[in-house]
Amino acid sequence: MFLNAMGLILADHNRIQLSDLSRPRALAAIPFAGRYRIIDFMLSNMVNSGITSVGVIAMHKYKSLMDHLGTGSSWDLDRKNKGLSLLPPFIYSDNDGGEADSLSGLLDFIRMHRRRYVIIANSNVVFNATFHDLVKQHQANEADISVLYNRDGMAYGAPSAILSTDRKGWVKDVLFNPPKPPSRKNTIGVMVIERERLMDLVHEDVARGNYDFSIDSLIRRHDELKILAVEYKGVLLRINSIETYFSSTMALFDEAIRQDLFWSGLPVYTKIKDEAPARYGVENQVENSLISDGCLIQGTVINSLLFRGVTVAKHAVVENSIVMQDSYVSEGVTLEQVILDKNCFIRPGIKLVGQKEFPVVIGKGAVV
Amino acid sequence: MFLNAMGLILADHNRIQLSDLSRPRALAAIPFAGRYRIIDFMLSNMVNSGITSVGVIAMHKYKSLMDHLGTGSSWDLDRKNKGLSLLPPFIYSDNDGGEADSLSGLLDFIRMHRRRYVIIANSNVVFNATFHDLVKQHQANEADISVLYNRDGMAYGAPSAILSTDRKGWVKDVLFNPPKPPSRKNTIGVMVIERERLMDLVHEDVARGNYDFSIDSLIRRHDELKILAVEYKGVLLRINSIETYFSSTMALFDEAIRQDLFWSGLPVYTKIKDEAPARYGVENQVENSLISDGCLIQGTVINSLLFRGVTVAKHAVVENSIVMQDSYVSEGVTLEQVILDKNCFIRPGIKLVGQKEFPVVIGKGAVV
Amino acid sequence: MARTELVALILAGGQGSRLGVLTKYLAKPAVPFGSRYRIIDFPLSNCSNSGIETVGVLTQYRPLALNTYVGNGSPWDLDRNKGGTYILPPYQKTGHSDWYKGTANAIFQNIEFVDDWDPRYVLILSGDHVYKMDYARMLDTHIQKEADATLAVLEVPWHETSRFGIMTTDKQGRITAFEEKPEQATSNLASMGVYIFDWAVLRQALIDDEQDAASDHDFGKNVIPKMLRAGRRLQAHRFRGYWKEVGTIGSLWEANMDLLDRPQDINLRDRDWRIYSRNPVKPAHFVAASARVSNSAMTDGCRIYGTVEHSVLFNSVTVEAGAVVRDCILMPGVTVASGAVLNKCIVSFSTVIGSDVRAGADVPGHNRYTDHHYLSDGITVFERGLKIRDGAVIPGNCMVTYTEADDIIETRFRV
Amino acid sequence: MARTELVALILAGGQGSRLGVLTKYLAKPAVPFGSRYRIIDFPLSNCSNSGIETVGVLTQYRPLALNTYVGNGSPWDLDRNKGGTYILPPYQKTGHSDWYKGTANAIFQNIEFVDDWDPRYVLILSGDHVYKMDYARMLDTHIQKEADATLAVLEVPWHETSRFGIMTTDKQGRITAFEEKPEQATSNLASMGVYIFDWAVLRQALIDDEQDAASDHDFGKNVIPKMLRAGRRLQAHRFRGYWKEVGTIGSLWEANMDLLDRPQDINLRDRDWRIYSRNPVKPAHFVAASARVSNSAMTDGCRIYGTVEHSVLFNSVTVEAGAVVRDCILMPGVTVASGAVLNKCIVSFSTVIGSDVRAGADVPGHNRYTDHHYLSDGITVFERGLKIRDGAVIPGNCMVTYTEADDIIETRFRV
């Protein structure tokens, strides 16, 4: 159902780096779960909520994001009135202004798209839900801002924003990466605010010479603003580090988690690639693995995730590993606890072994 | 018919400034002829030639251009394999490289789109034709590069690139803005080259530390390369200055010029706006003028061009002027030799009078 | 798959025979209207502006022009991956094949299409009404009143009630009586032919109606009255604004002239409720020094050298120097040659009016073309693609077609 | 307006009755093929890859699935402003209305559509052939040889010549004789049902053929032989590659198995000639620890806990632990419950095979379902939407449908 809201996705997070996976792309554009980029989950949540205008704020490394988002058609956001807008600061270099320009993209977007509410979301969480309940509670409680949280506590490590709330759910305090967290209520980087209100707050910030815009900086204002904490109880994966990226991927082999993320009835949209179906050779062994279209499997794949177009040749063994798009694993290769980025080529007989907490990460396009 | 070529449009020209019209936008994005931006003509020429991949190189001030081009659907370039790509240097900041980055957008584009030829075009010329003849002559003569020229000589002022050719049409010399031009053969900023060849030349440039890429710099190499000059004999307008912008607009009131530019059978595509039809009040006087959709005319319009959504109130007189989109000319206003940019509001009774060579230019959004 | 809340179905099947030669080659919803539009632009734009994303267009008669015009739905932002625009003609099933027999039967034959979307509600629209309406507000009424069906209604002049489905409502707007085209109306609330139904309710009603051999399978005549008799909750949703059924030559002409005479009534310049359309790619229109244009509307590609008064011109119309066009509707590509004088004429696509032709309401003389079934208000209508010979004289109340060709007409189209 | 050089027309009207229950609810071109595709993806993708931008799809029988599948053409990059994809059903004209009577009559009824594009050439295709072909090269042949019509031909085994239109050519490839399904062929060059015509020539031929009361209005039987007799220049364009007519249960099964046994013949991984398709949005497929998959193809949304050998699975198929699937084609949404064993079965959309069901070629027992008209090669076919009761035993050569329901079957669809 149509929701009178627009979406705003922050494609970067200045406190999250994913080793070589972050080098060529924004956090939002990091491949995840075989067919997707991380941003696909949040974009789909917005589209499934009935939102038809989404802005994506990217600070740098836009290319992957631009290539992935394209015209927005994969999310049905290729609309006459610009359903999907990339809002990097650069496009505002048309104005002569200085630092304030980094927010002018945001302001322009909010000004142009007249919806009552704005849903603002970070790019480091993966879940599958609509925002109808969040908006409903926000309205019912007449909050200034409503933020989603769950009870992950510090389980995924930093960054975290731990909330203290009163019995009615109003935020009384927030602690960032506290050594002794006062509760397990960790925000998940999604909030709703009225458009007019957001515009006022950003203008105020600019007037004060404060050009930083983030969900954290808004929650921090719990003294002046009525901030409501709303619990999200579904499956949620946080990607805060290579370690959590790896463990979040391995979590996908859990039936219940997969069920909640992919089979709840809300589709997760992504860019269409028109690959061939996956093909299994006569000899092969595949166990407990997720395999994408275009793969050709003639070797062994165990507890692993293969992205689209991956080849695993004869006598190769891929175990507890993640192999991204179009990578080629040659005959006799062994991979254990390895993350191969896109377009890697692993020569015959090579052996790479990492540890669960320290998977081996091979950067995009590497020939090993 | 399908042409085995891709297009490359240079959206800026470092030697062309159009006063306040250039301030908020790239040369290519300057409004022209009532419904169009200058780039629409070259884009349409490419599309009408059967080209389905076009890259637009923009150096700064992208916003207007991005808004105008959108998904490319107005030119039927919203294709699965990226029919229309904006290639500003910024999107390559993903790499760590330095100055060479300014050409990497270009190189990526050429690499990705595998067509035999590349048509490269500047953004300061307006004409309506396909490139089939150019490519045919290029092939027949086995040229390295073929450039279009006409016999305008220095009529439109600088910038010019005057050619000396031998009897077979091979370029022997080129003079930029010469005080004494050796011929009337002035290039019109359109050339064809083989994709492989272009890639080599750009790589060579980068290797030599030369990061400048322009049609002029390629023609300059007439000693090493076989450069063929091909004459274009149709109507062509050059926009090199505010004066030529103004005179080129006034040229549109010439029946023969309008016929060649708009009614030759090749459509000129532009962004669709869904304006209402133009409406004429009971009292009004309109003579020798071009009027766009969405206009409401209750006053007098003579020898003038109105863009979309312009209002001319009662007793207002617009003469020898250009009024851009959504500007409002109030009651009793007089405009003579004036260029109003978009969204201007002229208060009742105001009088603005310029000269043919020095039209008054009122910047975007001004309230006068 | 996520459920679709509402599917809109536009009934665009009728020939519109009262429009005579104007619908000889195209269905009524594809008839040009208002300088830039086709009639179907209004329901399609209303859907788009109301946030509706799944639209079926039920066609039957001469669907080509409509099919090509609607295309992938992109001009109305209805080219969705999930949802979008679907042309729904009658089709062959195993063993039997039927053309649509009535408005209700047309929907009945497309139950499978609607079921595919599994909607809670369906919105039924006509393809031949000119109006701007927010169907989302009507759906709000429907939901709030917990209705089985909601009908959009407007007040009509009492003397016109016999042309409409007329209903009586209680204070809450619940419909208590419904009469199709009553001789003696007891209310002047008319149905606009805009219905929202709970799909489950309508689905069963259509299946039942199909079994009824006595039924004409029409919403107004059969389905709505039966629902009312069965005690279903029928709600009226009041509409206040411009609404016009463009079913006759006279009403088509009037509705066009309303755009000039009452421009605020159906404000086309309203940027919060745009009427979208598919248009050819033409340059801004040109008005020459010799021209005189007043109280008229025109659009891209027109070239005016003569006089145009109180007229609506579509794209690429040429009016040569010395020609005079008054109270006319000139459809795309029409040419009026020098010295011709047209009064109260509707000229269809690409027809060329020769030099010094005199045609229209004020022209006396023997009327070789009158067809009293169609024309009584002085309007002269020209079929598409004709060439009218220089100097021809054609009086009012005429329907000029090629099949009635005599010494003054030839056609440019292959027939 | 700029002229369109070539318009492609895909004949997608036939019921494909030899496919039995598989085409009970959808037209043959919409039948799933090769794990991710529908048959019509091949001609549509060939058009797109050949640079053709205007495609008409002529439908008649059960067009809904096809209509919804083709939609706005965007999966094949055929959602063009100028050009694009058009569904062309038969329609009502003033005074008369006809269903398509034959391949040539279908094109005849759409002369107006083609005329609108004013093309120099038309390309006629079938909606039920699996092959990859560059039509641009065929057009080159057509232009270079200055032909009136060009037919794509391939060599077929001599013993199959009686199933095809067979032609004889001279050294330059000009066709000197053409026989439709000859008893005694003098050549093994068969027509693939892919034709390029000069539109002006074909247009007249269609009008002439329509007048001929003795004609079946079929390209192979009537139009082509008449053209040849009339001395028109007919050219053969030689095709060397994989081509399969998927007209019977046997050939559909074989063509699917070819993807496993001869993957290079119609290479689906070829990135220079992709086969596009419209697919539901599903996650990567999952293969559990208990699973065993060999020599098979599958796609997004599958969940495999059992054994899959030499089979083609479409999206969202579930094979439970302990189930065994061999030599099968499982269409979207099929579930095979634990302990079930299927051999050489084709299971249509969303059918659920209960636990411990045994079905297929190796199952002995009384055959309650055989329809010899369709089946002779041991394949068992299940209609869409069935639920097969736990423990049921169904032998080979069966066509299992709801209408023949007995104690072991129920259906999940509203009929």
Coordinates of N, CA and C in Angstrom, one line a residue, chain A residues 33-109:
Chain A
A33 N 25.0 -12.1 -0.3 CA 24.0 -13.2 -0.4 C 23.8 -13.6 -1.8
G34 N 24.8 -13.6 -2.6 CA 24.8 -14.3 -3.9 C 24.3 -13.5 -5.1
R35 N 23.2 -12.8 -4.9 CA 22.7 -12.0 -6.1 C 22.6 -10.6 -5.8
Y36 N 22.9 -10.1 -4.6 CA 22.6 -8.8 -4.1 C 23.8 -7.9 -3.8
R37 N 23.5 -6.6 -3.7 CA 24.4 -5.7 -3.0 C 23.7 -5.4 -1.7
I38 N 24.4 -5.0 -0.7 CA 23.8 -4.7 0.6 C 22.6 -3.8 0.5
I39 N 22.7 -2.8 -0.3 CA 21.7 -1.8 -0.4 C 20.3 -2.3 -0.9
D40 N 20.4 -3.5 -1.6 CA 19.2 -4.0 -2.2 C 18.1 -4.3 -1.1
F41 N 18.6 -4.7 0.1 CA 17.6 -5.1 1.1 C 16.9 -3.8 1.6
M42 N 17.6 -2.7 1.8 CA 17.0 -1.5 2.3 C 16.1 -0.9 1.2
L43 N 16.6 -0.9 0.0 CA 15.8 -0.4 -1.2 C 14.5 -1.2 -1.3
S44 N 14.6 -2.5 -1.2 CA 13.4 -3.4 -1.3 C 12.5 -3.1 -0.2
N45 N 13.0 -2.9 1.0 CA 12.1 -2.6 2.2 C 11.3 -1.3 1.9
M46 N 12.0 -0.4 1.3 CA 11.3 0.9 1.0 C 10.3 0.7 -0.1
V47 N 10.7 0.0 -1.2 CA 9.7 -0.2 -2.3 C 8.5 -1.1 -1.8
N48 N 8.8 -2.1 -1.0 CA 7.8 -2.9 -0.5 C 6.8 -2.2 0.4
S49 N 7.3 -1.1 1.0 CA 6.5 -0.3 1.9 C 5.6 0.7 1.0
G50 N 5.8 0.7 -0.3 CA 5.0 1.6 -1.1 C 5.7 2.9 -1.4
I51 N 7.0 3.1 -1.0 CA 7.7 4.3 -1.2 C 8.1 4.4 -2.7
T52 N 7.9 5.5 -3.3 CA 8.2 5.7 -4.8 C 9.3 6.7 -5.0
S53 N 9.8 7.4 -4.0 CA 11.0 8.3 -4.2 C 12.0 7.9 -3.2
V54 N 13.2 7.6 -3.7 CA 14.3 7.2 -2.8 C 15.6 8.0 -3.2
G55 N 16.2 8.7 -2.3 CA 17.5 9.3 -2.5 C 18.6 8.5 -1.9
V56 N 19.7 8.4 -2.6 CA 20.8 7.7 -2.0 C 22.0 8.7 -1.9
I57 N 22.4 8.9 -0.7 CA 23.5 9.9 -0.4 C 24.8 9.1 -0.5
A58 N 25.7 9.5 -1.4 CA 27.0 8.8 -1.5 C 28.0 9.9 -1.5
M59 N 29.1 9.6 -0.7 CA 30.1 10.6 -0.5 C 31.2 10.5 -1.5
H60 N 31.6 9.2 -1.8 CA 32.7 9.0 -2.8 C 32.5 7.6 -3.3
K61 N 33.3 7.2 -4.2 CA 33.3 5.8 -4.8 C 31.9 5.5 -5.4
Y62 N 31.4 6.4 -6.2 CA 30.0 6.2 -6.7 C 29.9 5.2 -7.8
K63 N 31.0 4.9 -8.5 CA 30.8 4.2 -9.8 C 30.0 2.8 -9.6
S64 N 30.5 2.0 -8.7 CA 29.8 0.7 -8.5 C 28.3 0.9 -8.2
L65 N 28.0 1.9 -7.4 CA 26.7 2.2 -7.0 C 25.9 2.7 -8.2
M66 N 26.4 3.6 -9.0 CA 25.7 4.0 -10.2 C 25.5 2.9 -11.2
D67 N 26.5 2.1 -11.4 CA 26.3 0.9 -12.3 C 25.2 0.0 -11.8
H68 N 25.2 -0.2 -10.5 CA 24.3 -1.2 -9.9 C 22.8 -0.6 -10.0
L69 N 22.7 0.7 -9.6 CA 21.3 1.3 -9.5 C 20.8 1.6 -10.9
G70 N 21.7 1.9 -11.8 CA 21.2 2.2 -13.2 C 20.1 3.2 -13.2
T71 N 19.0 2.9 -14.0 CA 17.9 3.8 -14.1 C 16.9 3.6 -12.9
G72 N 17.2 2.6 -12.1 CA 16.3 2.3 -11.0 C 15.2 1.3 -11.4
S73 N 15.2 0.8 -12.6 CA 14.1 0.0 -13.1 C 14.0 -1.3 -12.4
S74 N 15.1 -1.9 -11.9 CA 15.0 -3.2 -11.2 C 14.2 -3.1 -9.9
W75 N 14.1 -1.9 -9.4 CA 13.3 -1.7 -8.1 C 12.0 -0.9 -8.5
D76 N 11.7 -0.9 -9.8 CA 10.5 -0.2 -10.3 C 10.5 1.3 -9.9
L77 N 11.7 1.8 -9.8 CA 11.9 3.2 -9.4 C 12.3 4.1 -10.6
D78 N 12.1 3.6 -11.8 CA 12.4 4.5 -13.0 C 11.2 5.2 -13.3
R79 N 10.9 6.2 -12.5 CA 9.6 7.0 -12.6 C 9.8 8.3 -13.3
K80 N 8.7 8.8 -13.8 CA 8.7 10.1 -14.5 C 9.3 11.2 -13.6
N81 N 9.0 11.1 -12.3 CA 9.4 12.2 -11.4 C 10.6 11.7 -10.6
K82 N 11.6 11.0 -11.3 CA 12.8 10.6 -10.6 C 12.6 9.8 -9.4
G83 N 12.2 8.5 -9.5 CA 12.0 7.7 -8.4 C 13.3 7.5 -7.6
L84 N 14.4 7.3 -8.2 CA 15.6 7.0 -7.6 C 16.7 8.1 -7.9
S85 N 17.2 8.8 -6.9 CA 18.2 9.8 -7.2 C 19.5 9.5 -6.4
L86 N 20.6 9.6 -7.1 CA 21.9 9.5 -6.4 C 22.2 10.9 -6.0
L87 N 22.5 11.1 -4.7 CA 22.7 12.5 -4.2 C 24.1 12.7 -3.7
P88 N 25.1 12.6 -4.6 CA 26.5 12.8 -4.1 C 26.6 14.4 -4.0
P89 N 27.5 14.8 -3.2 CA 27.7 16.3 -3.1 C 28.1 16.9 -4.5
F90 N 28.8 16.1 -5.3 CA 29.3 16.7 -6.6 C 28.2 17.3 -7.4
I91 N 27.0 16.8 -7.4 CA 26.1 17.3 -8.4 C 25.7 18.7 -8.0
Y92 N 26.1 19.2 -6.9 CA 25.7 20.5 -6.5 C 26.8 21.5 -6.7
S93 N 27.9 21.0 -7.3 CA 29.0 22.0 -7.5 C 28.5 23.0 -8.5
D94 N 27.3 22.9 -9.0 CA 26.7 24.0 -9.8 C 26.6 25.3 -9.1
N95 N 26.4 25.1 -7.8 CA 26.3 26.4 -7.0 C 27.7 26.8 -6.6
D96 N 27.8 28.0 -6.2 CA 29.2 28.4 -5.8 C 29.5 28.2 -4.4
G97 N 28.5 27.8 -3.6 CA 28.7 27.6 -2.1 C 29.9 26.8 -1.8
G98 N 30.2 26.8 -0.5 CA 31.4 26.1 0.0 C 31.0 24.8 0.6
E99 N 31.3 24.6 1.9 CA 31.0 23.4 2.6 C 29.6 23.0 2.6
A100 N 28.7 24.0 2.7 CA 27.3 23.7 2.8 C 26.8 22.9 1.6
D101 N 27.6 22.9 0.6 CA 27.2 22.0 -0.6 C 27.0 20.6 -0.3
S102 N 27.8 20.1 0.7 CA 27.7 18.7 1.0 C 26.3 18.3 1.5
L103 N 25.5 19.3 2.0 CA 24.2 19.0 2.4 C 23.1 19.5 1.4
S104 N 23.6 20.2 0.4 CA 22.6 20.8 -0.5 C 21.9 19.7 -1.4
G105 N 22.6 18.6 -1.7 CA 22.0 17.5 -2.4 C 20.8 17.0 -1.6
L106 N 21.1 16.8 -0.3 CA 20.0 16.3 0.6 C 18.9 17.3 0.6
L107 N 19.2 18.6 0.8 CA 18.1 19.6 0.9 C 17.3 19.7 -0.4
D108 N 18.0 19.6 -1.5 CA 17.2 19.7 -2.8 C 16.3 18.5 -2.9
F109 N 16.8 17.3 -2.5 CA 15.9 16.1 -2.6 C 14.7 16.3 -1.7

